[in-house]
mmCIF file of C-alpha atoms and ligand atoms in Angstrom:
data_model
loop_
_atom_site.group_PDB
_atom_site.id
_atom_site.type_symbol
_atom_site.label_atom_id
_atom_site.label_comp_id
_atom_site.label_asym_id
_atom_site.label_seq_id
_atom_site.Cartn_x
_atom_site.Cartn_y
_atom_site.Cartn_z
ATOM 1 C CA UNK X 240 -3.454 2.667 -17.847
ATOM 2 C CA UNK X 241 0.014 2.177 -15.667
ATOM 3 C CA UNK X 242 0.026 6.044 -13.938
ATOM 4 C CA UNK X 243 3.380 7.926 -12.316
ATOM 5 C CA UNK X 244 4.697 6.492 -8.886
ATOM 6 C CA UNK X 245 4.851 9.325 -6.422
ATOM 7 C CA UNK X 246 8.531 8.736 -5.055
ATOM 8 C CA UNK X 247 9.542 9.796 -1.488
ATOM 9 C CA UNK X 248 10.527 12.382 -0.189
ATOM 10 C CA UNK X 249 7.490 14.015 -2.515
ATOM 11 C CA UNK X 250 5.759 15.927 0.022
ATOM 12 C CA UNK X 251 2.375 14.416 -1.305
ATOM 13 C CA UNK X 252 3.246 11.176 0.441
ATOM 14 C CA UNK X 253 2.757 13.384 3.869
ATOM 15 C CA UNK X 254 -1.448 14.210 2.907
ATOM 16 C CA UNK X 255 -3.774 12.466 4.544
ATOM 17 C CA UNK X 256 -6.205 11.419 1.918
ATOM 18 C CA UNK X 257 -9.570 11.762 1.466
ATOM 19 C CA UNK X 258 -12.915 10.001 1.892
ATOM 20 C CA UNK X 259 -14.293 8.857 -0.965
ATOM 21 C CA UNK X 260 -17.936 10.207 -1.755
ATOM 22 C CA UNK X 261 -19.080 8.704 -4.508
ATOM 23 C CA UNK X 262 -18.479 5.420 -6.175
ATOM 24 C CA UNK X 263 -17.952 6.146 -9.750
ATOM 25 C CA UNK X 264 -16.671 5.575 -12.905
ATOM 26 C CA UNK X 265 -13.780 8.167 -12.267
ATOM 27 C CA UNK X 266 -13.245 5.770 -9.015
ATOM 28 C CA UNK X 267 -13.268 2.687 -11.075
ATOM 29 C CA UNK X 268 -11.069 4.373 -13.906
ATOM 30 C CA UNK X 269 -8.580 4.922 -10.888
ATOM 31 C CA UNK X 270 -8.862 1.499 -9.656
ATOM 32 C CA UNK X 271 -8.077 0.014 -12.904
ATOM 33 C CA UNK X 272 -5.463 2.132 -12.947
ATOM 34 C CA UNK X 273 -3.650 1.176 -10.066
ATOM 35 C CA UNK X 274 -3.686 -2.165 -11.067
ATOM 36 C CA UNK X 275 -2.014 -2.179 -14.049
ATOM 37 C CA UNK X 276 0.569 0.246 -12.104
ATOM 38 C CA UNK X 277 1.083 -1.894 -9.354
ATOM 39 C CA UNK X 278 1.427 -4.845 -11.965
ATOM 40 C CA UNK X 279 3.783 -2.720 -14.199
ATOM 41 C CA UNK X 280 6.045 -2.345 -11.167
ATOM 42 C CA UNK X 281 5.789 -5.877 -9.707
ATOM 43 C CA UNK X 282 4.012 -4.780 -6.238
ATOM 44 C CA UNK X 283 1.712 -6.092 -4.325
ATOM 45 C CA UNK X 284 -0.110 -3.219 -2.920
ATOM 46 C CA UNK X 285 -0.889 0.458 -3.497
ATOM 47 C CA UNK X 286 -2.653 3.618 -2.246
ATOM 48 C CA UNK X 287 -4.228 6.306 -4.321
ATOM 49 C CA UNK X 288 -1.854 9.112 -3.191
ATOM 50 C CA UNK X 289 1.216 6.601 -4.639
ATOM 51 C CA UNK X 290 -0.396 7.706 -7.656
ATOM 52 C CA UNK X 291 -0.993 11.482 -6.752
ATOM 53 C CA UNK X 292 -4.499 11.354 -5.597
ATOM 54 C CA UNK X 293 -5.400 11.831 -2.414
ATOM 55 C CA UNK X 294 -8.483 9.224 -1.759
ATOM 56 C CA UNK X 295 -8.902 7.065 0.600
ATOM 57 C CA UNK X 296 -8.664 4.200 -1.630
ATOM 58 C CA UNK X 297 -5.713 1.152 -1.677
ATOM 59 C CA UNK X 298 -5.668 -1.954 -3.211
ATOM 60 C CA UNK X 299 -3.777 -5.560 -2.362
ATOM 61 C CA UNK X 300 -2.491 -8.396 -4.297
ATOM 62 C CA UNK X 301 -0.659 -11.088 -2.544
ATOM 63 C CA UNK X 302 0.606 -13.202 -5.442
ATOM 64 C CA UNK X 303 -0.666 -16.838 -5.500
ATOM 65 C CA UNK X 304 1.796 -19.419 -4.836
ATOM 66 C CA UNK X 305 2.213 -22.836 -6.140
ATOM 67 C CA UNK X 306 0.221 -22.186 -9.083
ATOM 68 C CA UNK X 307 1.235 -23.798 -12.716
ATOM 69 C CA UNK X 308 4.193 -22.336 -14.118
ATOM 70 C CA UNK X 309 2.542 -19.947 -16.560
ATOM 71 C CA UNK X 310 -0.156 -18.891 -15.124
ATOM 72 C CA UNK X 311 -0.743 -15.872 -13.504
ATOM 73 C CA UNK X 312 -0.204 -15.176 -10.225
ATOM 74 C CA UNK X 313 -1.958 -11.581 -9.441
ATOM 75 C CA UNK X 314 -4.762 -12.047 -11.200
ATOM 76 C CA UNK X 315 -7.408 -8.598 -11.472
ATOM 77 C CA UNK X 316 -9.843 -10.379 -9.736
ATOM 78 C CA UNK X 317 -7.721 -11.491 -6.821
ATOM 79 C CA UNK X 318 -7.487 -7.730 -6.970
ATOM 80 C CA UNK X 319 -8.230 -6.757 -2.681
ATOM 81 C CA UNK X 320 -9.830 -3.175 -3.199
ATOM 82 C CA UNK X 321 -10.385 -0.770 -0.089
ATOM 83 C CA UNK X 322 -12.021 2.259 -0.035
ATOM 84 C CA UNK X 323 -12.516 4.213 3.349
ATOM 85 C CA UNK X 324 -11.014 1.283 5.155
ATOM 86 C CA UNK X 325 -10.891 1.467 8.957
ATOM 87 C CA UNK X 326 -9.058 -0.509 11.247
ATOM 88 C CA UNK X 327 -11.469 -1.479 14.309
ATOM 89 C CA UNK X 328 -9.754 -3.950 16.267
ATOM 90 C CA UNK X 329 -6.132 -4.641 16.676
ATOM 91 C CA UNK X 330 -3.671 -7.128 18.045
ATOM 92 C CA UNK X 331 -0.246 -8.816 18.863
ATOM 93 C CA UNK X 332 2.933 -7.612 17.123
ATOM 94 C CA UNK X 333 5.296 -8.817 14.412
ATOM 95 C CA UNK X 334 7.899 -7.639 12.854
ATOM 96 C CA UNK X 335 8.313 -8.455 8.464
ATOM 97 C CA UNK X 336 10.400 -6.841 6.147
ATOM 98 C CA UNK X 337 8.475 -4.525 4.037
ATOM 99 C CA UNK X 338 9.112 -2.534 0.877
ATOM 100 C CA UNK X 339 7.101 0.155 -1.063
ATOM 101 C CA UNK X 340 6.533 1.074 -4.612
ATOM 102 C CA UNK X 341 7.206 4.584 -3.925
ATOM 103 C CA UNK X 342 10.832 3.900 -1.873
ATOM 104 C CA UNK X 343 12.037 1.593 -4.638
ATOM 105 C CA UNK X 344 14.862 -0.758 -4.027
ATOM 106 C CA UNK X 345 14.435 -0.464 0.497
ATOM 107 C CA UNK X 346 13.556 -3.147 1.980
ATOM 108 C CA UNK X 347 13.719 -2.862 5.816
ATOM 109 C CA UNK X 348 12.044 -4.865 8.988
ATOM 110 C CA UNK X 349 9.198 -2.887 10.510
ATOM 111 C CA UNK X 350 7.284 -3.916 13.366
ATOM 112 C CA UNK X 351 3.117 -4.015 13.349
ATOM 113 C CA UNK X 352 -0.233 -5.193 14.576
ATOM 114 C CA UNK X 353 -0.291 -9.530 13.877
ATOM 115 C CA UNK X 354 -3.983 -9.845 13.889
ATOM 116 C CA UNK X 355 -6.276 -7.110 12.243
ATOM 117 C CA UNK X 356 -9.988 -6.299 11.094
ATOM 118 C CA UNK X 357 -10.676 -4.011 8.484
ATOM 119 C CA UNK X 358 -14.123 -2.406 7.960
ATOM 120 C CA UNK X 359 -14.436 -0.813 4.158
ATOM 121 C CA UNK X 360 -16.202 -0.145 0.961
ATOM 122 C CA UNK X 361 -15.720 -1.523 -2.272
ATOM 123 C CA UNK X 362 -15.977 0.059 -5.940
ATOM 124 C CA UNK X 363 -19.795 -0.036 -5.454
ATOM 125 C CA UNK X 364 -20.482 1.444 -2.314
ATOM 126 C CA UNK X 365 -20.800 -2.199 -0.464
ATOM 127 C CA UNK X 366 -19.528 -2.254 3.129
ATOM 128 C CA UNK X 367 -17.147 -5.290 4.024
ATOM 129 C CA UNK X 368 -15.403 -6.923 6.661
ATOM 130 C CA UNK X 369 -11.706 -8.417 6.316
ATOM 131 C CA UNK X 370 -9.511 -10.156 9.480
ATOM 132 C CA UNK X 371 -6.251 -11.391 8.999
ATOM 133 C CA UNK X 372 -3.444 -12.295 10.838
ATOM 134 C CA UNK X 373 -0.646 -13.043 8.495
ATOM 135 C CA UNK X 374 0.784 -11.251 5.158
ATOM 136 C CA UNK X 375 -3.050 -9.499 4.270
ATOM 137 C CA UNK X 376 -2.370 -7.993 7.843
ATOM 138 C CA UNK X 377 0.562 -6.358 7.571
ATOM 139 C CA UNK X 378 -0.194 -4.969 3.745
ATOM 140 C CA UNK X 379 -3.309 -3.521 4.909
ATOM 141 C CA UNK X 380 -1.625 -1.890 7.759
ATOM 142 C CA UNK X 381 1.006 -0.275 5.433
ATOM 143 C CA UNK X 382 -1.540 1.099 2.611
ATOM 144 C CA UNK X 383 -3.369 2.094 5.183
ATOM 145 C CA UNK X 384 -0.883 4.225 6.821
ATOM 146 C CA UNK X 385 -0.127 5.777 2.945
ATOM 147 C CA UNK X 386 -3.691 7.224 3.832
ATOM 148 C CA UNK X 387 -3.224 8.745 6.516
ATOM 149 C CA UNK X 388 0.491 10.405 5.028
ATOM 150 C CA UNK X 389 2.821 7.963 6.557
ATOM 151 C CA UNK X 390 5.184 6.191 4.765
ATOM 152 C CA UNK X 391 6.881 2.638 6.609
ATOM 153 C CA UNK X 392 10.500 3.761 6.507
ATOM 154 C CA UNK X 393 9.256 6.623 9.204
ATOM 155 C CA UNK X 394 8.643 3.542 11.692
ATOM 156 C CA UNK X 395 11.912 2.472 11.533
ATOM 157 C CA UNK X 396 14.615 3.190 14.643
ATOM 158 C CA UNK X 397 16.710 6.700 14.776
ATOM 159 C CA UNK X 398 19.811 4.974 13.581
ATOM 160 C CA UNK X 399 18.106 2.639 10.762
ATOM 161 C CA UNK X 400 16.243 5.951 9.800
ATOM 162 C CA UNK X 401 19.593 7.904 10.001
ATOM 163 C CA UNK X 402 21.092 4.827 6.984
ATOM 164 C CA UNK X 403 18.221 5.383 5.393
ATOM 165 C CA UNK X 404 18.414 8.561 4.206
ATOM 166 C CA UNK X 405 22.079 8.098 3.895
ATOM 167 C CA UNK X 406 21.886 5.073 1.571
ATOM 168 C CA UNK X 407 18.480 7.220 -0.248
ATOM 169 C CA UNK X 408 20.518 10.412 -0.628
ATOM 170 C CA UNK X 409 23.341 8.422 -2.830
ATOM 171 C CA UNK X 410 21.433 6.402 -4.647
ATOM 172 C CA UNK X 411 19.589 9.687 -5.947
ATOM 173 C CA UNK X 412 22.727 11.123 -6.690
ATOM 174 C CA UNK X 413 24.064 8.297 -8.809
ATOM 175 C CA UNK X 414 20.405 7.829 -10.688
HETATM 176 CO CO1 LIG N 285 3.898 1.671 0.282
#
């Protein structure tokens, strides 16, 4: 079932989110959930509080490339889910233009970790391991951040910041 975006500035995008306790069907009903929203809305990531529930759950879906025209490129069981993720080691910087369901439309260079590893829990209570150093990095760093209240347009510069909320404020007024 596609669920309501949370759209900044809601002040629920500032709560940090969280742990999740037990791993059951109310979890998996929201991670179902947040697939078909992130699919109805043509993202590739999102956090539980994007949603309005503050859990320390996310879940990634690069889309596949070069696949046969057709075919589906975000499959559900390409489907990355995180719960309680924790970044333990951290490296290297890069900079990649990022966007966010809940800041539709902004699309703005922001400058991360290259290399991470990610410890965390899937639907069933299983701990896991991820590394990555390319695209997986940065969208893990990003939902991540979601759960801990931060949202990637506050990383950007004073002045790119400043356009921001310029450019945010109008398009608001003219929606
Ligand atoms: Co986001």
């Amino acid at each position: 079932m596609v669920r309501e975006i949370v759209v900044y500035p809601d002040k629920r995008l500032k709560q940090v989110s969280k742990p999740v306790e037990s791993f059951d069907e109310e979890l998996h009903t929201l991670l179902d959930d947040m697939y078909d929203t992130m699919r109805a809305k043509n993202g590739v990531g999102l956090a539980a509080i994007q949603v309005g529930v503050d859990k320390r759950v996310l879940i990634i879906n690069i889309p596949l490339e070069d696949i046969p025209e057709g075919e589906d490129e975000q499959p559900r069981e390409n489907t990355l889910e995180m719960i309680n993720p924790v970044i333990v080691e951290k490296d290297g910087s890069t900079k990649f233009q990022e966007g966010c369901l809940s800041v539709p439309g902004i699309y703005e260079e922001v400058e991360r970790a290259k290399h991470v590893k990610v410890e965390y829990f899937d639907r069933h209570g299983e701990k896991h391991v991820i590394e990555d150093d390319d695209f997986l990095a940065i969208a893990m760093q990003h939902e991540i951040d979601h759960l801990e209240g931060r949202v990637f347009i506050e990383k950007l510069s004073f002045i790119k910041r400043k356009k921001f909320e310029k450019e945010w404020k109008k398009r608001k007024k003219a929606s």
